[in-house]
Every structure is written in structure tokens, then in C-alpha cells.
mmCIF file with all atom_site columns, C-alpha atoms in Angstrom:
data_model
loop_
_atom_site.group_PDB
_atom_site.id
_atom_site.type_symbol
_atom_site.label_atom_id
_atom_site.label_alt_id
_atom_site.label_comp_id
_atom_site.label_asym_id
_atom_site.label_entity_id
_atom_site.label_seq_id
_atom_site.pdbx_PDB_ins_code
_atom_site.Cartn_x
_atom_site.Cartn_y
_atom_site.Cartn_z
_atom_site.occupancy
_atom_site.B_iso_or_equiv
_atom_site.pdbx_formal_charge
_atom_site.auth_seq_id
_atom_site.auth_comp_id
_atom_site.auth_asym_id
_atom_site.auth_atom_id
_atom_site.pdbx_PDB_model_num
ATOM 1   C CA . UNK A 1 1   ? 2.477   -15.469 -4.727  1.00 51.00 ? 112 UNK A CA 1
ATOM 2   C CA . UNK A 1 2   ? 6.115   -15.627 -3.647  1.00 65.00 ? 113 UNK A CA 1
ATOM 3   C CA . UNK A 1 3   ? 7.637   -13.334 -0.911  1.00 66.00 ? 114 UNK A CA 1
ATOM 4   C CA . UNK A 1 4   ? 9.507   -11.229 -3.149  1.00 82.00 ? 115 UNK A CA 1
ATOM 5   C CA . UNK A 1 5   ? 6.118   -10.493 -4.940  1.00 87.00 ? 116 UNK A CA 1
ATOM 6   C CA . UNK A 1 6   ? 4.323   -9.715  -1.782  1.00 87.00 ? 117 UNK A CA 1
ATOM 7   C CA . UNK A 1 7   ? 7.457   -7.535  -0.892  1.00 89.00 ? 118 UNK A CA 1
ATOM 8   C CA . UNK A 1 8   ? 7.146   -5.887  -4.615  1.00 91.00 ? 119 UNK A CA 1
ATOM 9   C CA . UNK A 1 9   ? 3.577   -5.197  -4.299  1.00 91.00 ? 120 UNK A CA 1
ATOM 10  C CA . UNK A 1 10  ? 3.657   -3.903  -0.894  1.00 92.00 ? 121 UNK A CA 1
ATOM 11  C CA . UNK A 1 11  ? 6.184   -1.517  -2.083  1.00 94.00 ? 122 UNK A CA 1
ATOM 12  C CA . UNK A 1 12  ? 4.680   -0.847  -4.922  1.00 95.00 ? 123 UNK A CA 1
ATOM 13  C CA . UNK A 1 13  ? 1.845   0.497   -2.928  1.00 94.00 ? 124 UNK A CA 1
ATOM 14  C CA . UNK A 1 14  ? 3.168   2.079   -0.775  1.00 96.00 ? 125 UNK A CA 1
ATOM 15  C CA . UNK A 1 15  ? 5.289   4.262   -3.546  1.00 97.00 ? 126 UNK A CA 1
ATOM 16  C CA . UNK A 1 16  ? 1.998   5.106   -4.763  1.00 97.00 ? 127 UNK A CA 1
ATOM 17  C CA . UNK A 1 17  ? 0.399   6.338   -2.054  1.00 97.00 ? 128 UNK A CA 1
ATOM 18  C CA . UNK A 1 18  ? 3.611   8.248   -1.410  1.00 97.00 ? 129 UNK A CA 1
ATOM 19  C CA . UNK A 1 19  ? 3.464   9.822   -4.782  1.00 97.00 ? 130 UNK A CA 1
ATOM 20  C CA . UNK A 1 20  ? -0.363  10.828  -4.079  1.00 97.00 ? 131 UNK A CA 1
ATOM 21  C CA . UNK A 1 21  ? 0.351   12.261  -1.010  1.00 98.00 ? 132 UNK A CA 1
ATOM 22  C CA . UNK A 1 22  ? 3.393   13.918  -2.058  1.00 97.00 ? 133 UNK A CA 1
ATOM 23  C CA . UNK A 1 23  ? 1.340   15.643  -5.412  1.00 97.00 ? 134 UNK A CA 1
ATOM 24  C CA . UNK A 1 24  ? -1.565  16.747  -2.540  1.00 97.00 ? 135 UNK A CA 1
ATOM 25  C CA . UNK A 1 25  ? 0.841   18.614  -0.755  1.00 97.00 ? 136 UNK A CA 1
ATOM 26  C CA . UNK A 1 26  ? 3.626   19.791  -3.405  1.00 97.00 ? 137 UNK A CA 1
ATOM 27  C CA . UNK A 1 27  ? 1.307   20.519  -5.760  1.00 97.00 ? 138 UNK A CA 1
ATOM 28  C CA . UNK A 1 28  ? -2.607  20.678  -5.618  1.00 96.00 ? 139 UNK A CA 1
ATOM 29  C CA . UNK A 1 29  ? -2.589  22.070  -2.259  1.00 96.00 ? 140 UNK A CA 1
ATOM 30  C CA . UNK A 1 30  ? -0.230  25.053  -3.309  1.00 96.00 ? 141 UNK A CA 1
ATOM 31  C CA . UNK A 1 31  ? -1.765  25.549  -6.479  1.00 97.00 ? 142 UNK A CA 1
ATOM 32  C CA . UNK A 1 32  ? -5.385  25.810  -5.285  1.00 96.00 ? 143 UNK A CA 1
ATOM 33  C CA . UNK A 1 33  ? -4.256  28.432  -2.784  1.00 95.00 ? 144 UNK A CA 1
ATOM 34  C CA . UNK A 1 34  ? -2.342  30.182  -5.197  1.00 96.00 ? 145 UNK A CA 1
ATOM 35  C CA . UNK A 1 35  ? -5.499  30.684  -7.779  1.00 97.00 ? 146 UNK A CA 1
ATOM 36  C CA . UNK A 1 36  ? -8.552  30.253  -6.215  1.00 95.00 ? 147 UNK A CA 1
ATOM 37  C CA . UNK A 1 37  ? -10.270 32.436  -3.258  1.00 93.00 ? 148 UNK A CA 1
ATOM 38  C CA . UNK A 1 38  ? -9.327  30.911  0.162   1.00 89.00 ? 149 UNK A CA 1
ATOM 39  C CA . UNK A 1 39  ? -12.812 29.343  0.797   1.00 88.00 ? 150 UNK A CA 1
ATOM 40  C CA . UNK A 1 40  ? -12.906 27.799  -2.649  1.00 92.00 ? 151 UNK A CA 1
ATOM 41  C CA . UNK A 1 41  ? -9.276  26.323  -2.471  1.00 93.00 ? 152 UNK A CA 1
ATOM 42  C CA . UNK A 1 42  ? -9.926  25.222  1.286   1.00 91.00 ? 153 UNK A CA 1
ATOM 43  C CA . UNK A 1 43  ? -12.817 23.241  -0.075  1.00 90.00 ? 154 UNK A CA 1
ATOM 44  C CA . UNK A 1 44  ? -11.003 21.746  -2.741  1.00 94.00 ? 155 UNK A CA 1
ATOM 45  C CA . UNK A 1 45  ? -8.195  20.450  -0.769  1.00 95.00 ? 156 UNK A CA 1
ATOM 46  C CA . UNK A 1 46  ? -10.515 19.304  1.682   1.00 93.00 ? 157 UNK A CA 1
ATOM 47  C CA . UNK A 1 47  ? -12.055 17.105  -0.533  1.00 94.00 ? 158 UNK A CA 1
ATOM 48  C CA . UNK A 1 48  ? -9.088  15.346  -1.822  1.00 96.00 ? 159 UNK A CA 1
ATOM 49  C CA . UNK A 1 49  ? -7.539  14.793  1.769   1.00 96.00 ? 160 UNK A CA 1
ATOM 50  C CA . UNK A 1 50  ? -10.531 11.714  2.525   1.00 96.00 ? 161 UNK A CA 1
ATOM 51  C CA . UNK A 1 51  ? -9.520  9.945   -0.214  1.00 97.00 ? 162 UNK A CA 1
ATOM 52  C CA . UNK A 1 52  ? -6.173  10.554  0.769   1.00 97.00 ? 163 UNK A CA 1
ATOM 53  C CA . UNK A 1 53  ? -6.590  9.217   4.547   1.00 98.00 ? 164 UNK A CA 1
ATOM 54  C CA . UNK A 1 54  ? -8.439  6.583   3.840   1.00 98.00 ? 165 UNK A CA 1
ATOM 55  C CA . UNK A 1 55  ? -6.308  5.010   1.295   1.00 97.00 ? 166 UNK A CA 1
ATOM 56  C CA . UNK A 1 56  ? -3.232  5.548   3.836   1.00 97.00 ? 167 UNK A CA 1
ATOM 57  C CA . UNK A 1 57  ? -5.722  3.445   5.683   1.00 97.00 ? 168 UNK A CA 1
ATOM 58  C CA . UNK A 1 58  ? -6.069  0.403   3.568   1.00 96.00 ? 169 UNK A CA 1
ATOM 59  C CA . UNK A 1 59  ? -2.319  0.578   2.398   1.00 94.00 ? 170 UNK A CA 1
ATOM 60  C CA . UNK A 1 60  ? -1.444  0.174   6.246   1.00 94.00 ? 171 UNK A CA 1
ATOM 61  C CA . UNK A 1 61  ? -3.191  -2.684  6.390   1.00 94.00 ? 172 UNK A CA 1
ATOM 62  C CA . UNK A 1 62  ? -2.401  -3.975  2.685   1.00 92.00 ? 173 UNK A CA 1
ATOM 63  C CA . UNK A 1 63  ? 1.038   -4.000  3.347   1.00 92.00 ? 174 UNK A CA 1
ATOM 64  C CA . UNK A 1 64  ? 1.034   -5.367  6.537   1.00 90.00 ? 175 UNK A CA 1
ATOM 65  C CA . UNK A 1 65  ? -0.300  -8.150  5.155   1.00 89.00 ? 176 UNK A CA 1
ATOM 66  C CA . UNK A 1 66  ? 2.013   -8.617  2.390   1.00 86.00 ? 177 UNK A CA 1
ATOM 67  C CA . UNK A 1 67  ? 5.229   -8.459  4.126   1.00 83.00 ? 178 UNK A CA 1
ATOM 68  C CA . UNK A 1 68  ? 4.314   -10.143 7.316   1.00 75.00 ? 179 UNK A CA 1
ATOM 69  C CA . UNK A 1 69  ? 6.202   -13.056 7.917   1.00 68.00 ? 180 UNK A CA 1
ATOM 70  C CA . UNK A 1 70  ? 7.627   -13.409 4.277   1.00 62.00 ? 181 UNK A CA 1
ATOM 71  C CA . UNK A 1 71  ? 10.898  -12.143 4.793   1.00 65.00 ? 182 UNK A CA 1
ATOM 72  C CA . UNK A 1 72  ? 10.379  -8.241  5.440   1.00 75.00 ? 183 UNK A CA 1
ATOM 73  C CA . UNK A 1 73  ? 11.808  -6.759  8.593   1.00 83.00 ? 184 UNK A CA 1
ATOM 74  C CA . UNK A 1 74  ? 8.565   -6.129  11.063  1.00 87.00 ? 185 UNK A CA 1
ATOM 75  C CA . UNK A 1 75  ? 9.480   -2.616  10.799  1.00 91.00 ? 186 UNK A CA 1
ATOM 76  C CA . UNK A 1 76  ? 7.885   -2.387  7.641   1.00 93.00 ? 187 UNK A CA 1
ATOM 77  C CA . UNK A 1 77  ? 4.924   -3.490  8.873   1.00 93.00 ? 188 UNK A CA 1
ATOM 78  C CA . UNK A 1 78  ? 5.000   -1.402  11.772  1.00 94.00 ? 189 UNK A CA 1
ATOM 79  C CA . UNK A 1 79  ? 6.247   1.999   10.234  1.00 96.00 ? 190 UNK A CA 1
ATOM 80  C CA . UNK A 1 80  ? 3.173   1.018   7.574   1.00 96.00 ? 191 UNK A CA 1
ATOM 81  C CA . UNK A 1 81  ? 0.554   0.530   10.889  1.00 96.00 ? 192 UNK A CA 1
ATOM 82  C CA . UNK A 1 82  ? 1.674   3.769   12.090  1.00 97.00 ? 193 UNK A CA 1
ATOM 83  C CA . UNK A 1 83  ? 1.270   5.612   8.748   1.00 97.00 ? 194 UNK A CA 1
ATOM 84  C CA . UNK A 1 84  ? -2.613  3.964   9.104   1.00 97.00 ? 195 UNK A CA 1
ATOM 85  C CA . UNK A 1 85  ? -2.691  5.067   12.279  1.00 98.00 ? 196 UNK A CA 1
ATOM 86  C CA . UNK A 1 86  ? -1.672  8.551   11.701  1.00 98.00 ? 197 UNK A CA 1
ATOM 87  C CA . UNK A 1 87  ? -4.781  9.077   8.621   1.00 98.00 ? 198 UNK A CA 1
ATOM 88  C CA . UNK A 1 88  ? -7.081  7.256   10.838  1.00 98.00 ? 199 UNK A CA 1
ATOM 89  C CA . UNK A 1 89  ? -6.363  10.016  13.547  1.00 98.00 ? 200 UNK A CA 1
ATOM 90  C CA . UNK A 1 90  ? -6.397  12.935  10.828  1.00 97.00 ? 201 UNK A CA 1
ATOM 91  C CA . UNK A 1 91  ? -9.509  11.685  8.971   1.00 97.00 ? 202 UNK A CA 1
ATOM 92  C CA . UNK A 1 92  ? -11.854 10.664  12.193  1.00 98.00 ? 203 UNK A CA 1
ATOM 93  C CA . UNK A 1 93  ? -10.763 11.869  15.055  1.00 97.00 ? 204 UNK A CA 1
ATOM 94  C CA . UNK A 1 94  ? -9.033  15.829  13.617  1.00 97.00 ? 205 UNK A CA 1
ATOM 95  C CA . UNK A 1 95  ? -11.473 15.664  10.153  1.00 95.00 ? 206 UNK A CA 1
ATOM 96  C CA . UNK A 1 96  ? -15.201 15.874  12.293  1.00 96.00 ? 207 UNK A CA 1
ATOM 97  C CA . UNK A 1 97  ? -13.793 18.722  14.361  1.00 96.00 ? 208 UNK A CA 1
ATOM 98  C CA . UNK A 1 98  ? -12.973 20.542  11.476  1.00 93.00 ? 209 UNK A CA 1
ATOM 99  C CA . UNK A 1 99  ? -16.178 19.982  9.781   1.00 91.00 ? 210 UNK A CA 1
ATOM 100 C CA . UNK A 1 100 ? -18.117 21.154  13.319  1.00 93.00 ? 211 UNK A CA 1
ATOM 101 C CA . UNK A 1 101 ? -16.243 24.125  13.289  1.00 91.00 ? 212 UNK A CA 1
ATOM 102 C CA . UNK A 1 102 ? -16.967 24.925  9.857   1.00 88.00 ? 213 UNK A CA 1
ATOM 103 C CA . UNK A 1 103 ? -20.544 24.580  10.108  1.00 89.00 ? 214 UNK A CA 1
ATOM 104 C CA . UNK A 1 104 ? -20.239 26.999  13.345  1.00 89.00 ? 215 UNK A CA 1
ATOM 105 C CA . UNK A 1 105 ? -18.017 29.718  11.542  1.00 86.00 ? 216 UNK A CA 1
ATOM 106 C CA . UNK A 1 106 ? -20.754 29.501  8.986   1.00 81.00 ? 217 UNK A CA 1
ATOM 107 C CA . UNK A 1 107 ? -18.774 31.686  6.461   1.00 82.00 ? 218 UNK A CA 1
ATOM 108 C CA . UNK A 1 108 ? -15.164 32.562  4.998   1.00 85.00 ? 219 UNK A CA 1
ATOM 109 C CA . UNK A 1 109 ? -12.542 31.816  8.065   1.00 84.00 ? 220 UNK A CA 1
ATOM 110 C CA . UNK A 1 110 ? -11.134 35.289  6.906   1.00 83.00 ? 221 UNK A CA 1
ATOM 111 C CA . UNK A 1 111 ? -14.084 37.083  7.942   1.00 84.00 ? 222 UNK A CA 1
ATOM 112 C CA . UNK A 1 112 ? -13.724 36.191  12.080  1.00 87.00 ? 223 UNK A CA 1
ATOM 113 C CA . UNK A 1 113 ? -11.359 38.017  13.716  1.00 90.00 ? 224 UNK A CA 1
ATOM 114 C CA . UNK A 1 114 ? -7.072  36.194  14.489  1.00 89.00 ? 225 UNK A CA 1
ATOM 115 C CA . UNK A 1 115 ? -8.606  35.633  18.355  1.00 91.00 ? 226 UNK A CA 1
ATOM 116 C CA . UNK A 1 116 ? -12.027 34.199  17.727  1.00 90.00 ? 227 UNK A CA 1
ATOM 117 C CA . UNK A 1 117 ? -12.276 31.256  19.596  1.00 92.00 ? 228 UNK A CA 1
ATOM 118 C CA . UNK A 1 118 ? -13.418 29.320  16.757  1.00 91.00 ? 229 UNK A CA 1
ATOM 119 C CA . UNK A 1 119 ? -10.704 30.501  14.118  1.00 91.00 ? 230 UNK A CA 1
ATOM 120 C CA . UNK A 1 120 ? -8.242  29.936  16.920  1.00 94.00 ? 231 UNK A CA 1
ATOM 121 C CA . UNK A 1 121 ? -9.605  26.093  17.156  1.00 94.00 ? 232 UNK A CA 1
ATOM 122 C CA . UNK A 1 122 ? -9.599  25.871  13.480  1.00 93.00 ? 233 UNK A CA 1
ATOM 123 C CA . UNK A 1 123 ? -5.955  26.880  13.457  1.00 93.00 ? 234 UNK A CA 1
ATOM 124 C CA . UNK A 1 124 ? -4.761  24.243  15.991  1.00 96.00 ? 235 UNK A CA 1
ATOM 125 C CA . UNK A 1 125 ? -7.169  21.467  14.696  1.00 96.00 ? 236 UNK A CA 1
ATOM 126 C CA . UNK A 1 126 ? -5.354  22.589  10.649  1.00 95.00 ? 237 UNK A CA 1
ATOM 127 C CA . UNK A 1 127 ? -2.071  21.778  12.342  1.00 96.00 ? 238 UNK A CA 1
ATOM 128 C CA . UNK A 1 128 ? -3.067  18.603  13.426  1.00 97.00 ? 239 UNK A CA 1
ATOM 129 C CA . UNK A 1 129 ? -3.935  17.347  10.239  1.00 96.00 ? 240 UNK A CA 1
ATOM 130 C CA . UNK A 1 130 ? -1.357  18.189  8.402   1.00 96.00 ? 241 UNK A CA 1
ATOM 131 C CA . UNK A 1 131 ? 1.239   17.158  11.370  1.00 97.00 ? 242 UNK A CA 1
ATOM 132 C CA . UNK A 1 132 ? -1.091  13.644  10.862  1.00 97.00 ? 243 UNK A CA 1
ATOM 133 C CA . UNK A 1 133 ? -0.350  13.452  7.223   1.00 97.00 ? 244 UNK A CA 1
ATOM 134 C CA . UNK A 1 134 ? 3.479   14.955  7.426   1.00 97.00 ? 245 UNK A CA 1
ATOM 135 C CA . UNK A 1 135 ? 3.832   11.128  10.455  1.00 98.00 ? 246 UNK A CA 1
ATOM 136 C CA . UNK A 1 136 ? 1.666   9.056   8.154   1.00 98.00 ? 247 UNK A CA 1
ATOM 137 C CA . UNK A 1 137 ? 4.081   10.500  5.278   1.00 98.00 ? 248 UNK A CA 1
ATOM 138 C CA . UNK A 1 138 ? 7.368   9.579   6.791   1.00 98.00 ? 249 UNK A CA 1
ATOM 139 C CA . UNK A 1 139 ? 5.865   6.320   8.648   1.00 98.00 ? 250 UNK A CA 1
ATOM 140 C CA . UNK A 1 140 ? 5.209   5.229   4.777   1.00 97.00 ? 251 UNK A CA 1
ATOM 141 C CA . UNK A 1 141 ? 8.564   6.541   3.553   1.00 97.00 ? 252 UNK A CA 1
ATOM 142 C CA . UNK A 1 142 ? 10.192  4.329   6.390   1.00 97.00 ? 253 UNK A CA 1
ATOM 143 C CA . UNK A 1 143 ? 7.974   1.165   5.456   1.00 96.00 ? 254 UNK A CA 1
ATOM 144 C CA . UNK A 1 144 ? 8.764   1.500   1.702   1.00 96.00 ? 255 UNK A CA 1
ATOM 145 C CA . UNK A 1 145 ? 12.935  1.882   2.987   1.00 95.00 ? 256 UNK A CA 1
ATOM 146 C CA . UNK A 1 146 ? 12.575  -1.663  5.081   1.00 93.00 ? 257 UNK A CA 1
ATOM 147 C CA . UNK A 1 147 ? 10.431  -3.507  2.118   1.00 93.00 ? 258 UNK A CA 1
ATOM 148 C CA . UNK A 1 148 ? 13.356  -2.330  -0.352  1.00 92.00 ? 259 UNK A CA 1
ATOM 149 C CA . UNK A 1 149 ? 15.920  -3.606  1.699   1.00 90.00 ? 260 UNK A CA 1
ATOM 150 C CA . UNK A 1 150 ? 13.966  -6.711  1.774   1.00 89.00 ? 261 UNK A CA 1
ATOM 151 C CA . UNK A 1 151 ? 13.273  -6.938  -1.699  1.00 86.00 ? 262 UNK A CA 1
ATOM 152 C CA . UNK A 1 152 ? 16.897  -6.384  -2.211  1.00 85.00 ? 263 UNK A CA 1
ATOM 153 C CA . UNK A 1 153 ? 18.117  -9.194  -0.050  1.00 75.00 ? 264 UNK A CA 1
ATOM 154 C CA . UNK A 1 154 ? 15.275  -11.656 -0.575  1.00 65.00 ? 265 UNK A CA 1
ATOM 155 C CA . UNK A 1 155 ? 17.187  -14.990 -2.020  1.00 61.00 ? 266 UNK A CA 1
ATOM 156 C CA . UNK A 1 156 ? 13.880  -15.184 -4.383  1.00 58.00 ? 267 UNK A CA 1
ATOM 157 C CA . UNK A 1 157 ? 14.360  -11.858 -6.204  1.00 51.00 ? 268 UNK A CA 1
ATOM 158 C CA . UNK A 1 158 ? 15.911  -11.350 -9.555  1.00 52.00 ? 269 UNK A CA 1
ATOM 159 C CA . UNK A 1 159 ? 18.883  -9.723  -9.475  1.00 50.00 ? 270 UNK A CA 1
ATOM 160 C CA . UNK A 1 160 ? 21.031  -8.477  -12.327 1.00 46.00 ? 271 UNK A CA 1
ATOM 161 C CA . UNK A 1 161 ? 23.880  -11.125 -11.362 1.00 48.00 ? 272 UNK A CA 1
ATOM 162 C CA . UNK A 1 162 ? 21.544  -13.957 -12.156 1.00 48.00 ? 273 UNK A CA 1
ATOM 163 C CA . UNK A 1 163 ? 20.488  -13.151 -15.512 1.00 45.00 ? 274 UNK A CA 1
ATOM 164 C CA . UNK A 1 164 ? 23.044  -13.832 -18.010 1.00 47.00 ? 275 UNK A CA 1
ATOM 165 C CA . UNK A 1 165 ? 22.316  -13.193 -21.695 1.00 49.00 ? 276 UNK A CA 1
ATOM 166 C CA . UNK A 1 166 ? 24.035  -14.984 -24.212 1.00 49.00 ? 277 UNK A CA 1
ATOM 167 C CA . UNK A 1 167 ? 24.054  -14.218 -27.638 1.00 52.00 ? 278 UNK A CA 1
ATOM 168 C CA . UNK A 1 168 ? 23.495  -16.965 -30.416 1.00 54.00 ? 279 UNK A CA 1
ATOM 169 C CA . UNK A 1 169 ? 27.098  -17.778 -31.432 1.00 51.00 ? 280 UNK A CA 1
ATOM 170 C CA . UNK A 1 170 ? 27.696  -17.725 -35.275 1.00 53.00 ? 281 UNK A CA 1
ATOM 171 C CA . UNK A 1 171 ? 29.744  -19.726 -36.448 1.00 50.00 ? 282 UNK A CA 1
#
């Protein structure tokens, strides 16, 4: 595989995960608050964020791996390692917490009053995770600017200037 593929791929993936994580939070996350009872739509997004996390995860590393040393800036890899970094954070380390409390709380969040301890926690742990996926999203927005910059001056990659179509002359 030549570097401008690697550099393709890795960008490619990374575009994706963007897109997924973008749709979470512009879309499904908004929309299952909007229809469904608190609880249910809490749920719901709760179970798509894993999924989310963890593949923010294994793109880290996927592209980090693809554009190392073939002719991508290290800041995509690092800007990439720090988007990992960030859903490893929100999925083990903020994720567990979240599930403890919920298993405490026992119940709707609504129904404890805005100073329980344990809503309070819940509140400050929330934050975290989105401020986790709002780093890992810009970390991967960075990553995917340095791979297209390297795409776009890799001496391997097609460019419009090199392909010249000529038309079968009649005569």
C-alpha cells in the first residue's frame, strides 16, 4: 500500500468517525431528548456512546499506524492519539462512574432533589463525558486537517494536473 493510500485511508477513517460522532450529538442525542421521557432517551444515548468511544479508540490507533512515517506530519498522529485518549478517558475512567451512580440513584435522575449528592456527581461526571467527546472530537478534526494536507502534498497522489484526457482525434 503506498503512502498516499495509507494517508487516504487514515483520513477516510477518521471522516467517518467524525461523521458518527457528529450525527450522536447533532442529531440522535437531541432527538431522543426531544421525544422520549428523560430516562428512556438517557438510556438510549447511553448506549450508542460505547460504540462511539471505543471506535474513537481503534481509529486512534488505526491511523496512527497509517500515517506514521509515510509522509504525514506527526501531528496527525498525535492529534489522532489524543482523540483515543480522550474516549478511553470518557468510556473507562468517566463511563463506570456513571453507571455506579446510576445503580445508586436507582430511579429517574428527575426524581432526587438539584443538591443530592448523587445528582450533583452525576451532573459533573455528564460534563466530563461530553467535554471527553467535544477533545476527542476536535483532536480528530485536527488529525483529519494534517492527513489532508499530506494527502495534498504527497508527490504519490493524483492530482488533477497530472491527468490529461485526450480525446481520439478524427480525422
Amino acid at each position: 500500500m503506498s503512502p498516499s493510500w495509507r494517508l487516504l485511508a487514515a483520513a477516510l477513517l477518521t471522516a467517518a468517525w467524525l461523521g458518527a460522532a457528529l450525527l450522536t450529538v447533532a442529531v440522535v442525542a437531541p432527538r431522543a431528548f426531544g421525544v422520549l421521557p428523560r430516562t428512556v432517551a438517557g438510556t438510549l444515548v447511553g448506549s450508542v456512546l460505547p460504540t462511539l468511544f471505543v471506535a474513537g479508540l481503534v481509529l486512534a490507533v488505526g491511523v496512527a499506524l497509517l500515517s506514521g512515517r509515510h509522509g504525514a506530519p506527526a501531528g496527525a498522529a498525535a492529534a489522532a492519539l489524543l482523540a483515543g485518549a480522550a474516549c478511553a478517558v470518557a468510556q473507562f475512567g468517566i463511563d463506570p462512574r456513571i453507571a455506579h451512580l446510576r445503580a445508586q440513584i436507582d430511579g429517574p435522575l428527575e426524581g432526587l432533589q438539584a443538591d443530592d449528592p448523587r445528582r450533583v456527581a452525576f451532573g459533573v461526571l455528564h460534563g466530563y463525558s461530553v467535554a471527553g467527546l467535544g477533545v476527542a472530537m476536535l483532536a480528530a478534526t485536527v488529525s483529519l486537517g494534517f492527513l489532508l494536507f499530506a494527502l495534498r502534498e504527497s508527490p504519490d497522489a493524483p492530482h488533477s494536473s497530472d491527468r490529461t484526457t485526450h480525446a481520439p482525434s478524427r480525422q
